[in-house]
């Protein structure tokens, strides 16, 4: 069984980034990449500010990792794909089809996410890119439901306000932020029963069988408007990859 508290700790960083994005009028989707138990990269959606449909959190985080790898001295016996096979992604919302494909191509190890992406999800909601027959050697497992309600609330918060950068801004004066109603979590869309038991534990199988969240309570500290300082995450992302040597300047 996995150390769920450790995974929840990394997801908290992703949610803090998403909260920061929300307070900067950006779609609150964010992620952190973890290598050897350390945050090495992060990403926040930038589609509103950039007006580009491809500046998703995952792509921005991957770009940081590539930049780091280019600045490293090659390590004998270690190929780039070997490094990605030890990197895990924690993202607040299920990767879209585009991002799910990119993650598969680089050979990510595992993906952990908060809520599903009903319209564009590539890890089970719409397609299972992570488990399809293309480049099957790079298939990865995807674990949903970690702080799902918090991820949903951040998204709802964004969509209760008018997005002035939308092609056709919608009137949203009467929209109410709902924090007590959530759709069922259809675990089997993303993970089979055996993988669920191995990761979350047999004692939590009731959640899988009844399509329920693991936690009833909402962690309001995550959603607090003061929980937006990301200086620590930026600092970690500026550090070299652990165990690898940074190339000396000549």
PDB file of C-alpha atoms in Angstrom:
ATOM      1  CA  UNK A   1       0.000   0.000   0.000  1.00  0.00           C
ATOM      2  CA  UNK A   2       1.249   3.477  -0.874  1.00  0.00           C
ATOM      3  CA  UNK A   3       2.164   6.193   1.609  1.00  0.00           C
ATOM      4  CA  UNK A   4      -0.981   8.213   0.929  1.00  0.00           C
ATOM      5  CA  UNK A   5       0.007  11.104   3.191  1.00  0.00           C
ATOM      6  CA  UNK A   6       3.202  11.625   1.193  1.00  0.00           C
ATOM      7  CA  UNK A   7       1.230  11.739  -2.049  1.00  0.00           C
ATOM      8  CA  UNK A   8      -1.271  14.149  -0.509  1.00  0.00           C
ATOM      9  CA  UNK A   9       1.629  16.357   0.552  1.00  0.00           C
ATOM     10  CA  UNK A  10       2.841  16.713  -3.033  1.00  0.00           C
ATOM     11  CA  UNK A  11      -0.708  17.333  -4.242  1.00  0.00           C
ATOM     12  CA  UNK A  12      -0.983  20.184  -1.747  1.00  0.00           C
ATOM     13  CA  UNK A  13       1.854  21.929  -3.573  1.00  0.00           C
ATOM     14  CA  UNK A  14       0.022  21.526  -6.879  1.00  0.00           C
ATOM     15  CA  UNK A  15      -3.157  22.921  -5.322  1.00  0.00           C
ATOM     16  CA  UNK A  16      -1.264  25.883  -3.885  1.00  0.00           C
ATOM     17  CA  UNK A  17      -0.018  26.653  -7.392  1.00  0.00           C
ATOM     18  CA  UNK A  18      -3.566  26.329  -8.728  1.00  0.00           C
ATOM     19  CA  UNK A  19      -4.821  28.680  -6.021  1.00  0.00           C
ATOM     20  CA  UNK A  20      -2.129  31.165  -7.023  1.00  0.00           C
ATOM     21  CA  UNK A  21      -3.250  30.881 -10.649  1.00  0.00           C
ATOM     22  CA  UNK A  22      -6.862  31.482  -9.628  1.00  0.00           C
ATOM     23  CA  UNK A  23      -5.916  34.712  -7.876  1.00  0.00           C
ATOM     24  CA  UNK A  24      -4.123  35.818 -11.033  1.00  0.00           C
ATOM     25  CA  UNK A  25      -7.210  35.357 -13.227  1.00  0.00           C
ATOM     26  CA  UNK A  26      -5.908  32.107 -14.699  1.00  0.00           C
ATOM     27  CA  UNK A  27      -7.594  28.724 -14.990  1.00  0.00           C
ATOM     28  CA  UNK A  28      -6.658  27.014 -11.678  1.00  0.00           C
ATOM     29  CA  UNK A  29      -4.902  23.916 -12.984  1.00  0.00           C
ATOM     30  CA  UNK A  30      -1.354  23.259 -11.813  1.00  0.00           C
ATOM     31  CA  UNK A  31       1.170  20.506 -11.228  1.00  0.00           C
ATOM     32  CA  UNK A  32       4.482  19.510  -9.696  1.00  0.00           C
ATOM     33  CA  UNK A  33       6.961  16.940 -10.991  1.00  0.00           C
ATOM     34  CA  UNK A  34       8.729  14.831  -8.355  1.00  0.00           C
ATOM     35  CA  UNK A  35      12.063  13.031  -8.777  1.00  0.00           C
ATOM     36  CA  UNK A  36      13.713  11.070  -5.975  1.00  0.00           C
ATOM     37  CA  UNK A  37      11.112  12.400  -3.543  1.00  0.00           C
ATOM     38  CA  UNK A  38      11.882  16.044  -4.397  1.00  0.00           C
ATOM     39  CA  UNK A  39       9.883  18.629  -6.325  1.00  0.00           C
ATOM     40  CA  UNK A  40      12.010  19.419  -9.391  1.00  0.00           C
ATOM     41  CA  UNK A  41       9.567  21.297 -11.601  1.00  0.00           C
ATOM     42  CA  UNK A  42       6.153  22.880 -11.620  1.00  0.00           C
ATOM     43  CA  UNK A  43       3.611  24.258 -14.039  1.00  0.00           C
ATOM     44  CA  UNK A  44       0.497  26.419 -13.981  1.00  0.00           C
ATOM     45  CA  UNK A  45      -1.975  26.934 -16.775  1.00  0.00           C
ATOM     46  CA  UNK A  46      -1.172  30.079 -18.728  1.00  0.00           C
ATOM     47  CA  UNK A  47      -3.806  29.890 -21.436  1.00  0.00           C
ATOM     48  CA  UNK A  48      -5.609  33.056 -20.366  1.00  0.00           C
ATOM     49  CA  UNK A  49      -2.556  35.284 -20.192  1.00  0.00           C
ATOM     50  CA  UNK A  50      -0.792  33.846 -23.246  1.00  0.00           C
ATOM     51  CA  UNK A  51      -3.973  33.346 -25.304  1.00  0.00           C
ATOM     52  CA  UNK A  52      -2.392  30.053 -26.359  1.00  0.00           C
ATOM     53  CA  UNK A  53      -4.225  26.750 -26.093  1.00  0.00           C
ATOM     54  CA  UNK A  54      -1.044  24.740 -25.539  1.00  0.00           C
ATOM     55  CA  UNK A  55       0.365  26.514 -22.467  1.00  0.00           C
ATOM     56  CA  UNK A  56      -0.991  23.855 -20.151  1.00  0.00           C
ATOM     57  CA  UNK A  57       0.570  23.230 -16.752  1.00  0.00           C
ATOM     58  CA  UNK A  58       2.098  19.903 -17.778  1.00  0.00           C
ATOM     59  CA  UNK A  59       3.856  21.331 -20.836  1.00  0.00           C
ATOM     60  CA  UNK A  60       5.299  24.204 -18.836  1.00  0.00           C
ATOM     61  CA  UNK A  61       6.612  21.802 -16.218  1.00  0.00           C
ATOM     62  CA  UNK A  62       8.155  19.535 -18.851  1.00  0.00           C
ATOM     63  CA  UNK A  63       9.943  22.538 -20.360  1.00  0.00           C
ATOM     64  CA  UNK A  64      11.605  23.283 -17.018  1.00  0.00           C
ATOM     65  CA  UNK A  65      12.853  19.703 -16.788  1.00  0.00           C
ATOM     66  CA  UNK A  66      14.242  19.790 -20.339  1.00  0.00           C
ATOM     67  CA  UNK A  67      16.092  23.014 -19.546  1.00  0.00           C
ATOM     68  CA  UNK A  68      17.647  21.368 -16.504  1.00  0.00           C
ATOM     69  CA  UNK A  69      18.706  18.301 -18.433  1.00  0.00           C
ATOM     70  CA  UNK A  70      20.387  20.454 -21.068  1.00  0.00           C
ATOM     71  CA  UNK A  71      22.458  22.128 -18.363  1.00  0.00           C
ATOM     72  CA  UNK A  72      23.621  18.842 -16.850  1.00  0.00           C
ATOM     73  CA  UNK A  73      26.831  16.960 -17.492  1.00  0.00           C
ATOM     74  CA  UNK A  74      25.964  13.616 -19.115  1.00  0.00           C
ATOM     75  CA  UNK A  75      26.092  10.840 -16.533  1.00  0.00           C
ATOM     76  CA  UNK A  76      27.562   7.544 -17.787  1.00  0.00           C
ATOM     77  CA  UNK A  77      24.942   4.827 -17.946  1.00  0.00           C
ATOM     78  CA  UNK A  78      21.987   7.178 -17.452  1.00  0.00           C
ATOM     79  CA  UNK A  79      19.853   8.084 -20.470  1.00  0.00           C
ATOM     80  CA  UNK A  80      17.208  10.792 -20.511  1.00  0.00           C
ATOM     81  CA  UNK A  81      14.414   8.252 -20.699  1.00  0.00           C
ATOM     82  CA  UNK A  82      15.806   6.577 -17.587  1.00  0.00           C
ATOM     83  CA  UNK A  83      15.361   9.831 -15.670  1.00  0.00           C
ATOM     84  CA  UNK A  84      11.755  10.325 -16.773  1.00  0.00           C
ATOM     85  CA  UNK A  85      10.974   6.767 -15.704  1.00  0.00           C
ATOM     86  CA  UNK A  86      11.652   7.920 -12.149  1.00  0.00           C
ATOM     87  CA  UNK A  87       9.572  11.101 -12.329  1.00  0.00           C
ATOM     88  CA  UNK A  88       6.004  11.302 -11.020  1.00  0.00           C
ATOM     89  CA  UNK A  89       3.456  13.984 -11.832  1.00  0.00           C
ATOM     90  CA  UNK A  90       0.963  15.441  -9.370  1.00  0.00           C
ATOM     91  CA  UNK A  91      -1.655  17.537 -11.143  1.00  0.00           C
ATOM     92  CA  UNK A  92      -4.876  19.039  -9.832  1.00  0.00           C
ATOM     93  CA  UNK A  93      -6.963  17.996 -12.854  1.00  0.00           C
ATOM     94  CA  UNK A  94      -6.696  14.896 -15.046  1.00  0.00           C
ATOM     95  CA  UNK A  95      -4.375  15.623 -17.996  1.00  0.00           C
ATOM     96  CA  UNK A  96      -6.143  16.389 -21.254  1.00  0.00           C
ATOM     97  CA  UNK A  97      -5.634  14.108 -24.259  1.00  0.00           C
ATOM     98  CA  UNK A  98      -2.804  16.323 -25.542  1.00  0.00           C
ATOM     99  CA  UNK A  99      -0.934  16.356 -22.227  1.00  0.00           C
ATOM    100  CA  UNK A 100      -1.591  12.674 -21.538  1.00  0.00           C
ATOM    101  CA  UNK A 101       0.049  11.862 -24.869  1.00  0.00           C
ATOM    102  CA  UNK A 102       3.043  14.101 -24.138  1.00  0.00           C
ATOM    103  CA  UNK A 103       3.520  12.482 -20.733  1.00  0.00           C
ATOM    104  CA  UNK A 104       3.477   9.072 -22.361  1.00  0.00           C
ATOM    105  CA  UNK A 105       5.995  10.079 -24.997  1.00  0.00           C
ATOM    106  CA  UNK A 106       8.517  11.287 -22.423  1.00  0.00           C
ATOM    107  CA  UNK A 107       8.010   8.114 -20.375  1.00  0.00           C
ATOM    108  CA  UNK A 108       6.587   9.524 -17.133  1.00  0.00           C
ATOM    109  CA  UNK A 109       6.394   6.945 -14.329  1.00  0.00           C
ATOM    110  CA  UNK A 110       3.041   7.681 -12.652  1.00  0.00           C
ATOM    111  CA  UNK A 111       0.387  10.392 -12.668  1.00  0.00           C
ATOM    112  CA  UNK A 112      -1.623  11.397  -9.609  1.00  0.00           C
ATOM    113  CA  UNK A 113      -4.506  13.810 -10.032  1.00  0.00           C
ATOM    114  CA  UNK A 114      -7.341  15.442  -8.144  1.00  0.00           C
ATOM    115  CA  UNK A 115     -10.486  15.608 -10.254  1.00  0.00           C
ATOM    116  CA  UNK A 116     -11.422  14.208 -13.635  1.00  0.00           C
ATOM    117  CA  UNK A 117     -11.538  16.173 -16.869  1.00  0.00           C
ATOM    118  CA  UNK A 118     -14.936  15.228 -18.271  1.00  0.00           C
ATOM    119  CA  UNK A 119     -14.571  17.080 -21.567  1.00  0.00           C
ATOM    120  CA  UNK A 120     -10.955  16.415 -22.523  1.00  0.00           C
ATOM    121  CA  UNK A 121      -9.501  13.870 -20.084  1.00  0.00           C
ATOM    122  CA  UNK A 122      -6.836  11.567 -21.497  1.00  0.00           C
ATOM    123  CA  UNK A 123      -6.409   9.240 -18.523  1.00  0.00           C
ATOM    124  CA  UNK A 124      -9.864   7.712 -18.451  1.00  0.00           C
ATOM    125  CA  UNK A 125     -12.601  10.342 -18.613  1.00  0.00           C
ATOM    126  CA  UNK A 126     -12.669  10.454 -22.435  1.00  0.00           C
ATOM    127  CA  UNK A 127      -9.746   8.340 -23.621  1.00  0.00           C
ATOM    128  CA  UNK A 128      -7.174   6.154 -21.885  1.00  0.00           C
ATOM    129  CA  UNK A 129      -4.083   7.457 -23.637  1.00  0.00           C
ATOM    130  CA  UNK A 130      -1.945   6.299 -20.718  1.00  0.00           C
ATOM    131  CA  UNK A 131      -2.931   2.663 -21.290  1.00  0.00           C
ATOM    132  CA  UNK A 132      -3.518   2.390 -25.041  1.00  0.00           C
ATOM    133  CA  UNK A 133      -1.545   0.281 -27.523  1.00  0.00           C
ATOM    134  CA  UNK A 134       0.607   3.088 -28.955  1.00  0.00           C
ATOM    135  CA  UNK A 135       4.122   3.069 -27.480  1.00  0.00           C
ATOM    136  CA  UNK A 136       2.807   0.591 -24.922  1.00  0.00           C
ATOM    137  CA  UNK A 137       6.270   0.349 -23.392  1.00  0.00           C
ATOM    138  CA  UNK A 138       5.619   3.838 -22.006  1.00  0.00           C
ATOM    139  CA  UNK A 139       2.210   3.087 -20.503  1.00  0.00           C
ATOM    140  CA  UNK A 140       1.809   4.633 -17.075  1.00  0.00           C
ATOM    141  CA  UNK A 141      -0.648   4.258 -14.218  1.00  0.00           C
ATOM    142  CA  UNK A 142      -2.886   7.101 -13.194  1.00  0.00           C
ATOM    143  CA  UNK A 143      -4.348   7.523  -9.712  1.00  0.00           C
ATOM    144  CA  UNK A 144      -7.329   9.880  -9.248  1.00  0.00           C
ATOM    145  CA  UNK A 145      -9.146  11.326  -6.274  1.00  0.00           C
ATOM    146  CA  UNK A 146      -6.363  12.972  -4.239  1.00  0.00           C
ATOM    147  CA  UNK A 147      -7.976  16.154  -2.863  1.00  0.00           C
ATOM    148  CA  UNK A 148     -10.587  15.877  -5.608  1.00  0.00           C
ATOM    149  CA  UNK A 149     -13.146  18.142  -3.942  1.00  0.00           C
ATOM    150  CA  UNK A 150     -10.590  20.900  -3.417  1.00  0.00           C
ATOM    151  CA  UNK A 151      -9.568  20.752  -7.086  1.00  0.00           C
ATOM    152  CA  UNK A 152     -13.218  20.956  -8.154  1.00  0.00           C
ATOM    153  CA  UNK A 153     -13.913  23.937  -5.889  1.00  0.00           C
ATOM    154  CA  UNK A 154     -10.975  25.882  -7.333  1.00  0.00           C
ATOM    155  CA  UNK A 155     -12.306  25.288 -10.845  1.00  0.00           C
ATOM    156  CA  UNK A 156     -15.822  26.255  -9.821  1.00  0.00           C
ATOM    157  CA  UNK A 157     -14.498  29.410  -8.201  1.00  0.00           C
ATOM    158  CA  UNK A 158     -12.880  30.454 -11.474  1.00  0.00           C
ATOM    159  CA  UNK A 159     -16.001  29.769 -13.514  1.00  0.00           C
ATOM    160  CA  UNK A 160     -18.267  31.762 -11.193  1.00  0.00           C
ATOM    161  CA  UNK A 161     -16.452  34.899 -12.366  1.00  0.00           C
ATOM    162  CA  UNK A 162     -16.472  36.503 -15.763  1.00  0.00           C
ATOM    163  CA  UNK A 163     -13.472  35.652 -17.903  1.00  0.00           C
ATOM    164  CA  UNK A 164     -12.781  38.834 -19.823  1.00  0.00           C
ATOM    165  CA  UNK A 165     -10.341  36.997 -22.091  1.00  0.00           C
ATOM    166  CA  UNK A 166     -12.891  34.459 -23.269  1.00  0.00           C
ATOM    167  CA  UNK A 167     -13.888  34.803 -26.950  1.00  0.00           C
ATOM    168  CA  UNK A 168     -17.458  35.550 -25.826  1.00  0.00           C
ATOM    169  CA  UNK A 169     -17.481  36.509 -22.116  1.00  0.00           C
ATOM    170  CA  UNK A 170     -20.577  35.203 -20.328  1.00  0.00           C
ATOM    171  CA  UNK A 171     -22.672  37.023 -17.758  1.00  0.00           C
ATOM    172  CA  UNK A 172     -22.073  35.250 -14.424  1.00  0.00           C
ATOM    173  CA  UNK A 173     -23.428  37.645 -11.809  1.00  0.00           C
ATOM    174  CA  UNK A 174     -25.848  35.147 -10.303  1.00  0.00           C
ATOM    175  CA  UNK A 175     -23.579  32.119 -10.195  1.00  0.00           C
ATOM    176  CA  UNK A 176     -23.014  30.627  -6.748  1.00  0.00           C
ATOM    177  CA  UNK A 177     -19.901  28.731  -5.656  1.00  0.00           C
ATOM    178  CA  UNK A 178     -21.139  25.316  -4.530  1.00  0.00           C
ATOM    179  CA  UNK A 179     -19.035  23.534  -1.938  1.00  0.00           C
ATOM    180  CA  UNK A 180     -21.431  20.817  -0.829  1.00  0.00           C
ATOM    181  CA  UNK A 181     -22.418  18.988  -4.011  1.00  0.00           C
ATOM    182  CA  UNK A 182     -20.025  16.859  -6.058  1.00  0.00           C
ATOM    183  CA  UNK A 183     -20.465  14.347  -8.873  1.00  0.00           C
ATOM    184  CA  UNK A 184     -19.691  10.689  -8.135  1.00  0.00           C
ATOM    185  CA  UNK A 185     -16.099   9.569  -8.574  1.00  0.00           C
ATOM    186  CA  UNK A 186     -16.210   6.654 -11.015  1.00  0.00           C
ATOM    187  CA  UNK A 187     -12.913   5.096  -9.982  1.00  0.00           C
ATOM    188  CA  UNK A 188     -13.150   2.305 -12.562  1.00  0.00           C
ATOM    189  CA  UNK A 189     -12.830   4.859 -15.368  1.00  0.00           C
ATOM    190  CA  UNK A 190      -9.229   5.426 -14.307  1.00  0.00           C
ATOM    191  CA  UNK A 191      -8.016   2.488 -12.251  1.00  0.00           C
ATOM    192  CA  UNK A 192      -8.941  -1.173 -11.823  1.00  0.00           C
ATOM    193  CA  UNK A 193      -9.892  -2.718  -8.506  1.00  0.00           C
ATOM    194  CA  UNK A 194      -6.561  -4.483  -8.000  1.00  0.00           C
ATOM    195  CA  UNK A 195      -4.519  -1.324  -8.551  1.00  0.00           C
ATOM    196  CA  UNK A 196      -6.884   0.561  -6.256  1.00  0.00           C
ATOM    197  CA  UNK A 197      -6.354  -1.960  -3.447  1.00  0.00           C
ATOM    198  CA  UNK A 198      -2.590  -1.974  -3.962  1.00  0.00           C
ATOM    199  CA  UNK A 199      -2.386   1.809  -3.811  1.00  0.00           C
ATOM    200  CA  UNK A 200      -5.132   2.962  -1.458  1.00  0.00           C
ATOM    201  CA  UNK A 201      -5.523  -0.204   0.614  1.00  0.00           C
ATOM    202  CA  UNK A 202      -8.184  -2.886   0.982  1.00  0.00           C
ATOM    203  CA  UNK A 203      -9.737  -0.965   3.879  1.00  0.00           C
ATOM    204  CA  UNK A 204     -10.752   1.806   1.460  1.00  0.00           C
ATOM    205  CA  UNK A 205     -12.324  -0.476  -1.132  1.00  0.00           C
ATOM    206  CA  UNK A 206     -15.766   0.856  -0.132  1.00  0.00           C
ATOM    207  CA  UNK A 207     -14.895   4.099  -1.942  1.00  0.00           C
ATOM    208  CA  UNK A 208     -14.153   2.225  -5.173  1.00  0.00           C
ATOM    209  CA  UNK A 209     -17.313   0.125  -4.945  1.00  0.00           C
ATOM    210  CA  UNK A 210     -19.621   3.052  -4.119  1.00  0.00           C
ATOM    211  CA  UNK A 211     -17.964   5.714  -6.329  1.00  0.00           C
ATOM    212  CA  UNK A 212     -17.255   7.901  -3.311  1.00  0.00           C
ATOM    213  CA  UNK A 213     -14.432  10.230  -2.292  1.00  0.00           C
ATOM    214  CA  UNK A 214     -11.911   8.996   0.244  1.00  0.00           C
ATOM    215  CA  UNK A 215     -12.400  12.106   2.380  1.00  0.00           C
ATOM    216  CA  UNK A 216     -15.719  13.653   3.366  1.00  0.00           C
ATOM    217  CA  UNK A 217     -14.189  16.806   4.792  1.00  0.00           C
ATOM    218  CA  UNK A 218     -12.840  19.624   2.638  1.00  0.00           C
ATOM    219  CA  UNK A 219      -9.407  21.000   3.538  1.00  0.00           C
ATOM    220  CA  UNK A 220     -10.211  24.708   3.651  1.00  0.00           C
ATOM    221  CA  UNK A 221      -6.583  25.614   4.377  1.00  0.00           C
ATOM    222  CA  UNK A 222      -5.784  24.570   0.805  1.00  0.00           C
ATOM    223  CA  UNK A 223      -8.487  26.885  -0.537  1.00  0.00           C
ATOM    224  CA  UNK A 224      -7.588  29.850   1.676  1.00  0.00           C
ATOM    225  CA  UNK A 225      -6.856  33.036  -0.259  1.00  0.00           C
ATOM    226  CA  UNK A 226      -3.630  33.361   1.749  1.00  0.00           C
ATOM    227  CA  UNK A 227      -2.382  29.983   0.494  1.00  0.00           C
ATOM    228  CA  UNK A 228      -0.847  31.393  -2.681  1.00  0.00           C
ATOM    229  CA  UNK A 229       2.835  31.940  -1.858  1.00  0.00           C
ATOM    230  CA  UNK A 230       4.797  29.693  -4.205  1.00  0.00           C
ATOM    231  CA  UNK A 231       8.321  30.979  -3.547  1.00  0.00           C
ATOM    232  CA  UNK A 232       9.395  27.643  -2.054  1.00  0.00           C
ATOM    233  CA  UNK A 233       8.225  25.694  -5.096  1.00  0.00           C
ATOM    234  CA  UNK A 234       9.984  28.090  -7.464  1.00  0.00           C
ATOM    235  CA  UNK A 235      13.190  27.761  -5.443  1.00  0.00           C
ATOM    236  CA  UNK A 236      13.086  23.963  -5.576  1.00  0.00           C
ATOM    237  CA  UNK A 237      12.508  24.089  -9.317  1.00  0.00           C
ATOM    238  CA  UNK A 238      15.602  26.250  -9.743  1.00  0.00           C
ATOM    239  CA  UNK A 239      17.829  23.569  -8.212  1.00  0.00           C
ATOM    240  CA  UNK A 240      19.711  20.950 -10.279  1.00  0.00           C
ATOM    241  CA  UNK A 241      18.239  17.486 -10.474  1.00  0.00           C
ATOM    242  CA  UNK A 242      19.295  15.493  -7.396  1.00  0.00           C
ATOM    243  CA  UNK A 243      22.094  13.035  -8.052  1.00  0.00           C
ATOM    244  CA  UNK A 244      23.168  14.653 -11.334  1.00  0.00           C
ATOM    245  CA  UNK A 245      25.958  17.121 -11.976  1.00  0.00           C
ATOM    246  CA  UNK A 246      25.375  20.583 -13.362  1.00  0.00           C
ATOM    247  CA  UNK A 247      27.530  21.422 -16.368  1.00  0.00           C
ATOM    248  CA  UNK A 248      30.315  23.851 -15.568  1.00  0.00           C
ATOM    249  CA  UNK A 249      30.385  27.160 -17.381  1.00  0.00           C
ATOM    250  CA  UNK A 250      33.366  27.626 -19.707  1.00  0.00           C
TER     251      UNK A 250
END
